[in-house]
């Protein structure tokens, strides 16, 4: 890093002396472990010095915030201009229950909304389908028709609040409902902002919420990207997600590599299928990372992510607009790092992970609640989680300067190592013919399975510590109050759905669905047809069934 | 290592895709020496029972993290009974609140393993409680 030869020479000889001393100490007293590694099993050295980053170029590799390659952040003023968005992922029971939780969160100082849907909604089934039995409203909010959606956003000014929706196979349908609600509120589409997750590749790789085979799944995603670029320019049409890859057990480097390679697959598809230039759509691609418990590894991962993406967009895809080079991302603290044992300890884990996300430069953040290890959180535990962000943001002062860890020998070296490991994976996937081909072979799935298996054994052997699980175990169970989803939720949801089916104009529904089917067959953009269908009270599943009919269904190959 | 020669099914009923635990277990069972049938995600109880009978398994391990276990697990047991295969033991795991465990026992689930359980504990349970069906 532009260290003078004198400095490096002196460093070498000082280091030698220090190593002699270390040898003496280690021989006499030993160290706590034979191997020191991150939670991802990445080796960490005893200490780092200028020699570790002598090949790192300040201007080209680190530079300034807001300047290519954005290692230190995409905004020149970091959080001094504006803090990250406090965005708590929430949804449960009926649309009314969730709307009430949203209003509570906005009153508590939350600055953006984020929707958790229940499993039937996530998978494209209505609440009255046999697949939905026992699942209605349980892990999120149940949405079947526009009537539900109107209640969900009741009294939420859609031109002022941005909303993220964690929805994948039926993303077109939920987005269509949001657009239709905005129009009903009199808000034009070019004034609404938000995000649909809409990232199917990571579903095949990790989260397993899938419906259609990969190829048509990607086609629908490119439809949304195109529709967004033309009509909803403030909407993030894909949230390219590493979160679930990590939750499935990947290492930090795998999360980084697979996520960025997924992003590249989307860019390539939109360029080829829609003939669009990256600058027409890339500024609206956003990312979503996990912030796991290994503090520095996470920060390094996020810094490396920005640097790789900037490079890929500029060099590989020839994007010219700097906004196309920016990797903007949401972060969620790691659900999989929380423990059911001694659940109050989870507050501390979440706070540590949230701090890493902030030092990594996230644009928005969800902090898990202590009881999310069991089920959806209570009002009180959500408030603690939200306050955790507010304390970091408004009390600790960590956001007074941009990228405070920039220049740390360790963090810069680890950032470089993350980048190198990610490139190795990316190049391997390139050689396989891209991400779809790699998924078809089960490559990312099995890499993650291997890592998850290794970690499980490290926990069981005690090599990795989990407080309250394999160390500092207490005999007495520590209990916390849990949120119960009433059976009444399912009953009232089914009743509303029956009401909609009884009162709608069946002929209009059928006509819309027929038009959608034709659009699917012809390869036209489905979005305008989707909006028309939801306006006419077609249900989510009716629209998804058209997709299933035209494109076929994907089944889990069950790799392990 | 397992002593018994068993055919073990690991199944994911319901709509949730949280298969990390199920897959780690499937692999651990295979490493222990069992023959493993893993269904993959999104199986209905009917599909699970059908596959279990076709594969002639000695044990079914269900994993559910969506909160629908009270609906799905007992249904698998009932369907096995209806098909005359009530002797196939069914065990479950995932995010199961303590308060639901006794209900699952009442419904015929033989054992419930919650987060933090050692894999060896599960294998020990299998060794102590499951026998190959032909030997009955």
XYZ file of C-alpha atoms in Angstrom:
696
model
C 0.000 0.000 0.000
C 2.627 2.534 -1.065
C 4.746 1.650 1.922
C 8.315 2.773 1.388
C 10.988 0.139 0.974
C 12.565 1.371 4.226
C 9.354 0.858 6.127
C 8.824 -2.630 4.746
C 12.434 -3.578 5.482
C 12.187 -2.318 8.994
C 8.853 -4.049 9.345
C 10.428 -7.343 8.249
C 13.148 -7.160 10.826
C 10.800 -5.993 13.581
C 8.463 -8.809 12.701
C 11.249 -11.358 12.930
C 12.154 -10.137 16.396
C 8.536 -10.215 17.471
C 8.101 -13.746 16.140
C 11.052 -14.909 18.227
C 9.398 -13.479 21.283
C 6.067 -15.104 20.319
C 7.738 -18.464 19.958
C 9.122 -18.180 23.457
C 5.717 -17.195 24.914
C 3.840 -19.902 23.042
C 6.327 -22.562 24.098
C 5.956 -21.530 27.693
C 2.266 -20.697 27.951
C 0.680 -22.043 24.799
C -2.383 -20.485 23.200
C -6.100 -21.166 23.634
C -6.333 -23.012 20.325
C -4.159 -24.719 17.751
C -6.085 -23.095 14.903
C -7.729 -19.698 15.024
C -10.426 -19.388 12.409
C -13.515 -17.369 11.607
C -16.964 -18.882 11.957
C -16.549 -19.839 8.276
C -13.373 -21.722 9.136
C -11.198 -19.124 7.414
C -7.747 -18.994 9.077
C -6.805 -15.874 11.008
C -3.169 -14.999 11.767
C -1.810 -13.915 15.109
C -1.456 -10.353 13.924
C -1.252 -8.326 10.716
C 1.161 -5.621 9.622
C 2.068 -3.546 6.538
C 3.671 -6.602 4.922
C 0.240 -8.218 4.641
C -1.113 -5.436 2.478
C 1.994 -4.308 0.661
C 0.416 -5.217 -2.698
C -2.821 -3.416 -1.939
C -3.043 -0.210 -3.896
C -4.607 2.681 -2.003
C -6.212 4.366 -4.974
C -7.365 1.291 -6.867
C -8.256 -1.052 -4.020
C -9.255 1.142 -1.079
C -9.627 4.781 -2.063
C -12.290 7.104 -0.708
C -15.957 6.564 0.135
C -18.172 7.301 -2.830
C -15.320 6.720 -5.263
C -14.756 3.654 -7.467
C -14.315 0.803 -6.488
C -16.416 1.827 -3.462
C -14.651 -0.495 -1.037
C -15.301 2.104 1.650
C -18.923 2.748 0.782
C -21.043 4.056 -2.047
C -21.764 7.470 -0.515
C -19.023 10.017 -0.019
C -20.511 11.134 3.305
C -21.429 7.657 4.564
C -23.921 7.817 7.414
C -23.100 11.466 8.085
C -25.582 12.392 5.379
C -28.285 9.941 6.318
C -28.367 6.882 8.562
C -29.261 3.487 7.179
C -32.971 2.651 7.010
C -34.323 0.909 10.087
C -36.327 -1.756 8.331
C -37.838 -4.518 10.452
C -39.132 -7.527 8.563
C -42.625 -8.150 9.821
C -45.849 -9.854 8.958
C -48.139 -12.237 10.739
C -51.706 -13.440 10.847
C -54.129 -11.469 8.773
C -53.484 -8.337 6.756
C -55.116 -6.356 9.570
C -52.765 -7.825 12.213
C -49.772 -6.910 10.081
C -51.057 -3.441 9.273
C -51.353 -2.811 13.025
C -47.781 -4.033 13.619
C -46.571 -1.732 10.820
C -48.265 1.300 12.302
C -46.756 0.427 15.686
C -43.274 0.198 14.138
C -43.634 3.482 12.244
C -44.693 5.144 15.484
C -41.574 3.712 17.165
C -39.316 5.410 14.624
C -38.956 2.742 11.973
C -38.227 4.358 8.621
C -39.173 1.667 6.093
C -41.526 -1.297 5.892
C -40.697 -4.893 5.154
C -43.220 -7.644 4.573
C -43.080 -11.241 5.732
C -45.639 -13.412 3.955
C -46.873 -16.782 5.182
C -45.749 -19.959 3.432
C -48.812 -20.476 1.236
C -48.442 -16.911 -0.081
C -44.699 -17.408 -0.589
C -45.325 -20.585 -2.568
C -48.195 -19.294 -4.693
C -51.073 -21.068 -2.925
C -54.299 -19.518 -1.689
C -55.311 -19.975 1.921
C -58.037 -22.442 0.933
C -55.710 -24.787 -0.971
C -54.938 -28.129 0.756
C -51.222 -27.218 0.738
C -52.017 -24.299 3.024
C -53.519 -26.329 5.856
C -51.959 -25.433 9.176
C -49.745 -22.728 7.655
C -52.120 -19.805 7.214
C -50.768 -16.618 8.774
C -48.259 -18.578 10.807
C -44.872 -17.410 9.503
C -46.079 -14.186 7.988
C -49.129 -12.496 6.619
C -51.630 -14.351 4.427
C -52.431 -12.537 1.177
C -54.825 -14.046 -1.345
C -56.404 -11.125 -3.161
C -56.188 -7.385 -3.631
C -58.750 -7.045 -0.820
C -56.156 -8.400 1.627
C -53.484 -6.157 0.202
C -55.616 -3.041 0.561
C -55.990 -3.806 4.269
C -52.254 -4.453 4.540
C -51.379 -0.941 3.339
C -54.373 0.775 4.912
C -53.385 4.309 5.948
C -49.799 3.816 4.807
C -48.907 6.665 2.436
C -47.280 4.772 -0.421
C -45.670 7.896 -1.834
C -43.812 8.480 1.430
C -42.916 5.086 2.852
C -40.847 2.537 0.976
C -41.828 -1.097 1.342
C -39.801 -4.205 0.879
C -41.538 -7.479 0.109
C -39.855 -10.804 0.658
C -41.568 -12.622 -2.142
C -40.047 -14.772 -4.834
C -41.970 -17.125 -7.146
C -45.137 -14.980 -6.955
C -43.214 -11.677 -6.937
C -45.053 -10.444 -10.022
C -48.393 -10.947 -8.267
C -47.546 -9.197 -4.997
C -45.890 -6.341 -6.843
C -48.946 -6.048 -9.078
C -51.098 -5.771 -5.955
C -48.846 -3.063 -4.533
C -49.001 -1.131 -7.810
C -52.786 -1.485 -7.898
C -53.082 -0.205 -4.309
C -50.879 2.784 -5.106
C -53.077 3.653 -8.060
C -56.144 3.405 -5.819
C -54.483 5.818 -3.375
C -53.932 8.159 -6.313
C -50.153 7.710 -6.223
C -48.608 7.350 -9.697
C -46.279 4.375 -10.191
C -43.251 6.553 -10.749
C -43.594 7.854 -7.179
C -43.685 4.580 -5.280
C -40.501 3.067 -3.915
C -39.592 -0.274 -2.462
C -38.146 -3.655 -3.171
C -39.332 -7.085 -4.193
C -36.882 -9.815 -3.333
C -37.619 -11.622 -6.598
C -34.357 -13.592 -6.564
C -35.088 -17.117 -7.692
C -31.519 -18.313 -8.124
C -30.873 -18.282 -4.401
C -34.118 -20.210 -3.951
C -32.806 -23.077 -6.044
C -29.469 -22.791 -4.260
C -30.620 -22.371 -0.697
C -34.034 -21.228 0.449
C -36.120 -23.705 -1.563
C -39.147 -21.508 -2.100
C -39.644 -22.460 -5.704
C -42.512 -22.965 -8.074
C -41.388 -22.883 -11.726
C -38.218 -24.335 -13.278
C -35.176 -22.029 -13.366
C -35.498 -20.782 -16.960
C -39.052 -19.389 -16.783
C -38.337 -18.168 -13.247
C -35.596 -15.974 -14.681
C -37.871 -14.851 -17.496
C -40.444 -13.513 -15.029
C -37.689 -11.706 -13.147
C -36.466 -10.025 -16.311
C -40.069 -8.978 -16.984
C -40.165 -7.157 -13.664
C -36.809 -5.510 -14.300
C -38.019 -4.247 -17.652
C -41.388 -3.099 -16.313
C -39.696 -1.327 -13.404
C -37.214 0.460 -15.634
C -40.052 1.750 -17.837
C -42.831 2.454 -15.340
C -41.716 2.177 -11.692
C -38.273 3.744 -11.781
C -37.830 4.051 -8.017
C -38.471 0.370 -7.386
C -35.706 -2.144 -6.677
C -36.891 -5.040 -8.776
C -34.456 -7.640 -7.457
C -32.873 -7.969 -4.064
C -30.055 -10.332 -4.893
C -29.764 -12.281 -1.710
C -26.942 -13.936 0.115
C -28.880 -14.035 3.352
C -30.536 -17.384 2.744
C -27.403 -18.894 1.249
C -25.673 -18.162 4.536
C -28.580 -19.374 6.627
C -28.417 -22.650 4.720
C -24.922 -23.042 6.105
C -22.541 -21.483 3.599
C -19.291 -19.783 4.484
C -18.951 -16.015 4.165
C -16.951 -16.400 0.958
C -19.561 -18.703 -0.566
C -22.317 -16.268 0.345
C -20.363 -13.494 -1.311
C -19.481 -15.447 -4.437
C -22.819 -17.115 -5.119
C -24.743 -13.917 -4.517
C -22.623 -11.841 -6.863
C -22.641 -14.583 -9.488
C -26.451 -14.704 -9.213
C -26.493 -10.951 -9.760
C -24.366 -11.370 -12.845
C -26.781 -13.989 -14.193
C -29.667 -11.518 -13.876
C -27.714 -8.760 -15.582
C -26.852 -11.084 -18.441
C -30.434 -12.280 -18.843
C -31.927 -8.794 -18.983
C -29.262 -7.699 -21.465
C -29.887 -10.694 -23.711
C -33.607 -11.230 -23.345
C -34.699 -7.608 -23.201
C -31.893 -6.025 -25.164
C -31.394 -3.433 -22.470
C -28.154 -1.638 -21.628
C -27.000 -2.214 -18.030
C -27.313 1.478 -17.255
C -31.035 1.255 -17.970
C -31.632 -1.164 -15.115
C -28.541 -1.915 -13.013
C -29.004 1.111 -10.705
C -32.203 -0.562 -9.444
C -30.580 -3.884 -8.602
C -30.081 -4.185 -4.879
C -28.467 -6.776 -2.656
C -29.206 -8.436 0.647
C -26.526 -9.898 2.905
C -26.397 -11.786 6.132
C -24.473 -10.386 9.069
C -23.213 -13.383 10.981
C -21.469 -13.521 14.322
C -17.850 -13.287 13.134
C -17.447 -9.553 13.328
C -14.489 -8.751 11.079
C -15.247 -11.426 8.517
C -18.638 -9.845 7.880
C -17.218 -6.374 7.482
C -14.568 -7.671 5.095
C -17.230 -9.541 3.116
C -19.330 -6.405 2.645
C -16.341 -4.284 1.650
C -15.206 -6.952 -0.821
C -18.737 -7.215 -2.236
C -18.776 -3.551 -3.233
C -15.353 -3.780 -4.817
C -16.126 -6.880 -6.862
C -19.515 -5.613 -8.066
C -18.116 -2.254 -9.149
C -15.430 -4.026 -11.100
C -17.780 -6.526 -12.706
C -20.307 -3.904 -13.742
C -17.726 -1.583 -15.209
C -15.369 -4.067 -16.814
C -17.474 -7.128 -17.647
C -20.783 -5.467 -18.560
C -19.439 -2.065 -19.617
C -21.839 -0.061 -17.492
C -20.960 3.615 -17.586
C -23.275 5.160 -15.035
C -21.567 5.081 -11.612
C -24.922 4.154 -10.074
C -24.718 0.910 -12.022
C -21.423 0.194 -10.268
C -22.852 0.715 -6.775
C -23.639 -2.297 -4.708
C -26.429 -1.099 -2.429
C -27.542 -3.616 0.165
C -29.890 -4.503 2.952
C -28.618 -6.601 5.845
C -30.291 -8.933 8.269
C -28.521 -10.254 11.328
C -28.049 -14.024 11.246
C -31.097 -15.972 12.336
C -29.001 -19.116 12.327
C -26.614 -17.660 14.906
C -29.384 -17.373 17.490
C -29.945 -20.086 20.053
C -33.126 -21.499 21.505
C -31.176 -22.044 24.710
C -30.892 -18.951 26.961
C -32.740 -16.834 24.375
C -31.989 -13.497 26.041
C -28.362 -13.908 24.944
C -29.622 -13.404 21.410
C -29.926 -9.667 22.062
C -26.146 -9.504 22.401
C -25.528 -11.574 19.280
C -27.858 -9.389 17.255
C -26.255 -6.196 18.525
C -22.790 -7.437 17.549
C -23.977 -8.471 14.104
C -25.818 -5.192 13.608
C -22.651 -3.280 14.456
C -20.756 -5.301 11.851
C -23.400 -4.483 9.242
C -23.078 -0.780 10.032
C -19.287 -0.873 9.856
C -19.702 -2.793 6.595
C -21.766 0.107 5.238
C -25.257 -1.329 4.868
C -28.074 0.784 3.390
C -30.788 -0.778 5.515
C -30.960 -3.221 8.368
C -33.240 -5.731 10.018
C -32.234 -6.806 13.503
C -33.615 -10.145 14.661
C -35.611 -10.298 17.841
C -34.488 -12.559 20.653
C -37.505 -14.860 20.270
C -37.291 -15.201 16.477
C -35.445 -18.426 17.050
C -38.833 -19.898 18.031
C -41.426 -18.039 16.026
C -42.544 -14.586 14.962
C -41.537 -11.991 17.537
C -43.700 -10.288 20.141
C -44.186 -6.494 20.119
C -41.789 -6.139 23.035
C -38.958 -8.180 21.540
C -39.281 -6.349 18.197
C -38.950 -3.087 20.060
C -35.697 -4.212 21.695
C -34.366 -5.236 18.293
C -35.309 -1.904 16.736
C -33.815 -0.011 19.694
C -30.579 -1.938 19.151
C -30.230 -0.265 15.751
C -31.207 3.116 17.114
C -28.599 2.886 19.882
C -25.888 1.952 17.383
C -27.024 4.683 15.009
C -27.689 7.506 17.407
C -25.653 6.897 20.575
C -22.406 5.061 19.841
C -20.825 7.473 17.385
C -19.552 4.678 15.143
C -21.174 6.434 12.188
C -19.421 9.758 12.695
C -16.702 8.804 10.260
C -16.978 6.769 7.081
C -15.463 3.261 7.033
C -13.592 3.603 10.345
C -11.889 0.228 9.784
C -10.435 1.190 6.408
C -6.663 0.849 6.525
C -6.671 -1.704 9.331
C -4.019 -4.215 8.285
C -6.307 -7.066 9.295
C -9.521 -5.764 7.756
C -7.839 -4.827 4.474
C -6.106 -8.206 4.288
C -9.310 -10.058 5.107
C -11.165 -7.973 2.504
C -8.562 -9.038 -0.057
C -8.865 -12.679 0.975
C -12.660 -12.574 0.732
C -12.375 -11.100 -2.735
C -9.868 -13.728 -3.863
C -11.974 -16.593 -2.524
C -15.072 -15.176 -4.217
C -13.332 -14.791 -7.563
C -12.204 -18.387 -7.410
C -15.834 -19.507 -7.105
C -17.064 -17.032 -9.710
C -14.521 -18.247 -12.231
C -15.396 -21.860 -11.515
C -19.068 -21.104 -12.149
C -18.155 -19.197 -15.323
C -16.342 -22.306 -16.510
C -19.416 -24.430 -15.848
C -21.347 -22.142 -18.180
C -22.939 -19.800 -15.649
C -25.120 -20.031 -12.582
C -28.038 -21.927 -14.117
C -25.680 -24.643 -15.316
C -23.970 -24.755 -11.915
C -27.312 -25.092 -10.113
C -28.336 -27.810 -12.518
C -25.236 -29.722 -11.476
C -25.980 -29.107 -7.805
C -22.648 -27.342 -7.409
C -23.518 -24.421 -5.105
C -26.035 -26.579 -3.233
C -23.405 -29.188 -2.391
C -20.706 -26.644 -1.518
C -23.123 -25.206 1.036
C -24.127 -28.645 2.318
C -20.466 -29.474 2.890
C -19.911 -26.257 4.817
C -23.041 -26.757 6.924
C -22.021 -30.302 7.737
C -18.508 -29.222 8.717
C -19.830 -26.476 10.977
C -22.286 -28.808 12.701
C -19.434 -31.137 13.554
C -17.304 -28.261 14.807
C -20.121 -27.279 17.167
C -20.678 -30.828 18.342
C -16.970 -31.403 18.954
C -16.716 -28.111 20.817
C -14.255 -26.670 18.283
C -16.709 -23.813 17.743
C -18.334 -22.397 20.843
C -22.029 -21.690 21.103
C -22.747 -20.134 24.464
C -25.627 -21.880 26.174
C -25.503 -24.790 23.723
C -22.106 -26.447 24.012
C -20.587 -24.253 26.734
C -21.956 -22.404 29.773
C -25.011 -24.624 29.649
C -27.592 -24.094 32.363
C -29.859 -26.828 33.606
C -32.896 -24.651 34.068
C -34.725 -23.682 30.911
C -34.891 -19.929 30.400
C -38.273 -19.055 29.041
C -39.527 -16.020 27.194
C -43.079 -15.158 26.210
C -43.934 -16.226 22.656
C -46.363 -14.912 20.096
C -49.219 -17.261 19.382
C -50.990 -17.186 16.042
C -54.649 -17.786 16.778
C -56.577 -20.459 14.864
C -59.055 -17.646 14.294
C -56.632 -16.195 11.711
C -57.223 -19.065 9.312
C -60.980 -18.937 9.803
C -61.278 -15.212 9.111
C -58.880 -15.408 6.157
C -60.915 -18.182 4.553
C -64.083 -16.216 5.121
C -62.721 -13.128 3.392
C -61.452 -15.197 0.482
C -64.864 -16.848 0.099
C -66.449 -13.393 0.141
C -64.190 -12.157 -2.651
C -64.806 -15.221 -4.776
C -68.571 -14.816 -4.328
C -68.746 -11.128 -5.166
C -66.305 -10.730 -8.060
C -67.155 -10.683 -11.745
C -66.135 -14.189 -12.830
C -66.111 -13.414 -16.530
C -63.689 -10.556 -16.040
C -61.393 -12.761 -13.953
C -61.379 -15.462 -16.599
C -60.667 -12.944 -19.339
C -57.701 -11.509 -17.436
C -56.282 -14.949 -16.755
C -56.697 -15.924 -20.402
C -54.821 -12.815 -21.462
C -52.097 -13.572 -18.974
C -51.829 -17.129 -20.321
C -51.494 -15.812 -23.863
C -48.815 -13.344 -22.751
C -46.881 -16.171 -21.077
C -47.085 -18.307 -24.211
C -45.987 -15.459 -26.454
C -43.174 -14.416 -24.156
C -44.646 -10.960 -23.563
C -44.066 -9.057 -20.360
C -46.546 -10.413 -17.803
C -46.662 -7.378 -15.503
C -49.437 -5.344 -17.167
C -51.589 -8.489 -17.316
C -50.869 -9.276 -13.693
C -51.948 -5.833 -12.562
C -55.146 -6.146 -14.557
C -55.840 -9.593 -13.092
C -55.376 -8.574 -9.469
C -57.546 -5.488 -10.032
C -60.297 -7.828 -11.138
C -59.824 -9.859 -7.942
C -58.020 -12.832 -9.420
C -56.392 -14.653 -6.503
C -52.684 -15.151 -6.095
C -52.976 -18.861 -6.787
C -55.116 -18.410 -9.869
C -52.366 -16.311 -11.401
C -49.652 -18.711 -10.246
C -51.627 -21.650 -11.623
C -51.462 -20.004 -15.043
C -47.684 -19.861 -14.648
C -47.572 -23.497 -13.521
C -49.706 -24.553 -16.445
C -47.593 -22.763 -19.039
C -44.130 -23.220 -17.557
C -44.344 -26.421 -15.494
C -43.322 -26.974 -11.888
C -39.957 -27.451 -10.238
C -39.421 -30.151 -7.623
C -36.697 -30.262 -5.014
C -34.043 -32.726 -6.211
C -33.346 -33.481 -2.531
C -29.549 -33.239 -2.604
C -27.727 -33.798 0.672
C -21.214 -45.725 14.118
C -24.557 -47.431 13.867
C -24.785 -51.143 14.645
C -28.077 -51.800 12.934
C -28.786 -52.102 9.269
C -31.693 -49.676 8.857
C -33.473 -47.818 6.104
C -34.156 -44.329 7.390
C -36.313 -41.696 5.734
C -35.698 -38.010 6.373
C -38.717 -36.027 5.211
C -39.711 -32.369 4.971
C -43.496 -32.005 5.253
C -45.189 -28.683 4.550
C -44.118 -25.625 2.657
C -41.042 -24.401 4.495
C -37.674 -24.696 2.820
C -35.522 -24.731 5.954
C -33.709 -27.932 5.078
C -30.303 -27.293 6.631
C -30.970 -29.515 9.623
C -32.677 -32.225 7.598
C -29.805 -32.429 5.138
C -27.111 -32.451 7.817
C -29.003 -35.282 9.523
C -29.470 -37.212 6.282
C -25.771 -37.059 5.647
C -24.923 -37.969 9.232
C -27.224 -40.988 9.099
C -25.573 -42.107 5.880
C -22.131 -41.663 7.422
C -23.301 -43.688 10.415
C -24.100 -46.550 8.065
C -27.844 -46.311 7.512
C -29.467 -46.348 4.143
C -30.992 -42.901 3.789
C -33.946 -41.739 1.743
C -34.292 -37.949 1.723
C -37.535 -36.598 0.275
C -36.530 -33.000 -0.371
C -38.769 -30.079 0.600
C -42.486 -29.434 0.171
C -43.846 -32.933 0.676
C -47.448 -33.519 1.631
C -48.050 -36.118 4.366
C -49.606 -38.303 1.656
C -46.454 -38.148 -0.467
C -44.268 -38.940 2.523
C -46.291 -42.003 3.502
C -46.436 -43.246 -0.069
C -42.670 -42.917 -0.444
C -42.052 -44.542 2.954
C -44.086 -47.596 1.963
C -42.512 -47.873 -1.446
C -39.034 -47.565 0.011
C -39.893 -49.934 2.850
C -38.287 -47.746 5.500
C -37.780 -48.627 9.155
C -38.091 -45.073 10.478
C -39.449 -41.721 9.365
C -37.805 -38.536 10.651
C -39.863 -35.407 10.006
C -38.395 -31.915 10.031
C -40.568 -28.812 10.151
C -39.616 -25.235 10.946
C -42.744 -23.408 9.858
C -44.884 -23.915 12.926
C -47.231 -26.320 11.127
C -45.870 -29.404 12.947
C -49.039 -29.839 15.038
C -50.966 -30.315 11.836
C -48.433 -32.199 9.724
C -46.738 -34.681 12.063
C -49.909 -36.325 13.422
C -51.255 -36.561 9.892
C -48.291 -38.674 8.814
C -48.883 -41.028 11.762
C -52.600 -41.294 10.958
C -51.954 -42.045 7.291
C -49.435 -44.751 8.199
C -52.041 -46.336 10.459
C -54.592 -46.226 7.683
C -52.176 -47.980 5.359
C -51.453 -50.688 7.922
C -47.953 -49.407 8.573
C -48.476 -47.997 12.030
C -45.444 -49.930 13.229
C -43.079 -47.580 11.385
C -41.880 -45.213 14.096
C -42.148 -41.488 13.364
C -39.846 -38.992 15.036
C -39.783 -35.243 14.555
C -37.552 -32.237 14.865
C -37.290 -28.574 14.015
C -38.600 -25.570 15.833
C -41.028 -27.231 18.181
C -42.029 -25.212 21.255
C -41.901 -27.220 24.506
C -45.624 -26.770 24.994
C -46.386 -28.704 21.793
C -44.235 -31.741 22.554
C -46.670 -33.604 24.787
C -49.404 -33.118 22.184
C -47.156 -34.682 19.546
C -46.444 -37.659 21.840
C -50.177 -38.117 22.346
C -50.597 -38.141 18.585
C -48.129 -40.986 18.219
C -44.883 -39.192 17.453
C -42.320 -41.363 19.205
C -39.682 -38.757 19.945
C -39.097 -35.036 19.312
C -35.620 -33.563 18.961
C -35.263 -29.816 19.342
C -32.432 -27.432 18.309
C -29.107 -28.113 19.975
C -29.556 -31.904 20.043
C -26.365 -33.789 19.262
C -26.579 -35.976 16.179
C -25.130 -38.822 18.210
C -28.051 -38.505 20.645
C -30.442 -39.110 17.777
C -28.438 -42.036 16.467
C -28.336 -43.530 19.976
C -32.106 -43.205 20.188
C -32.509 -44.942 16.847
C -30.182 -47.757 17.892
C -32.157 -48.268 21.066
C -35.648 -48.003 19.620
C -35.766 -48.988 15.975
C -35.467 -52.449 14.500
C -35.524 -53.481 10.847
C -39.142 -54.125 9.869
C -38.495 -57.591 8.401
C -37.273 -58.724 11.802
C -40.655 -58.066 13.379
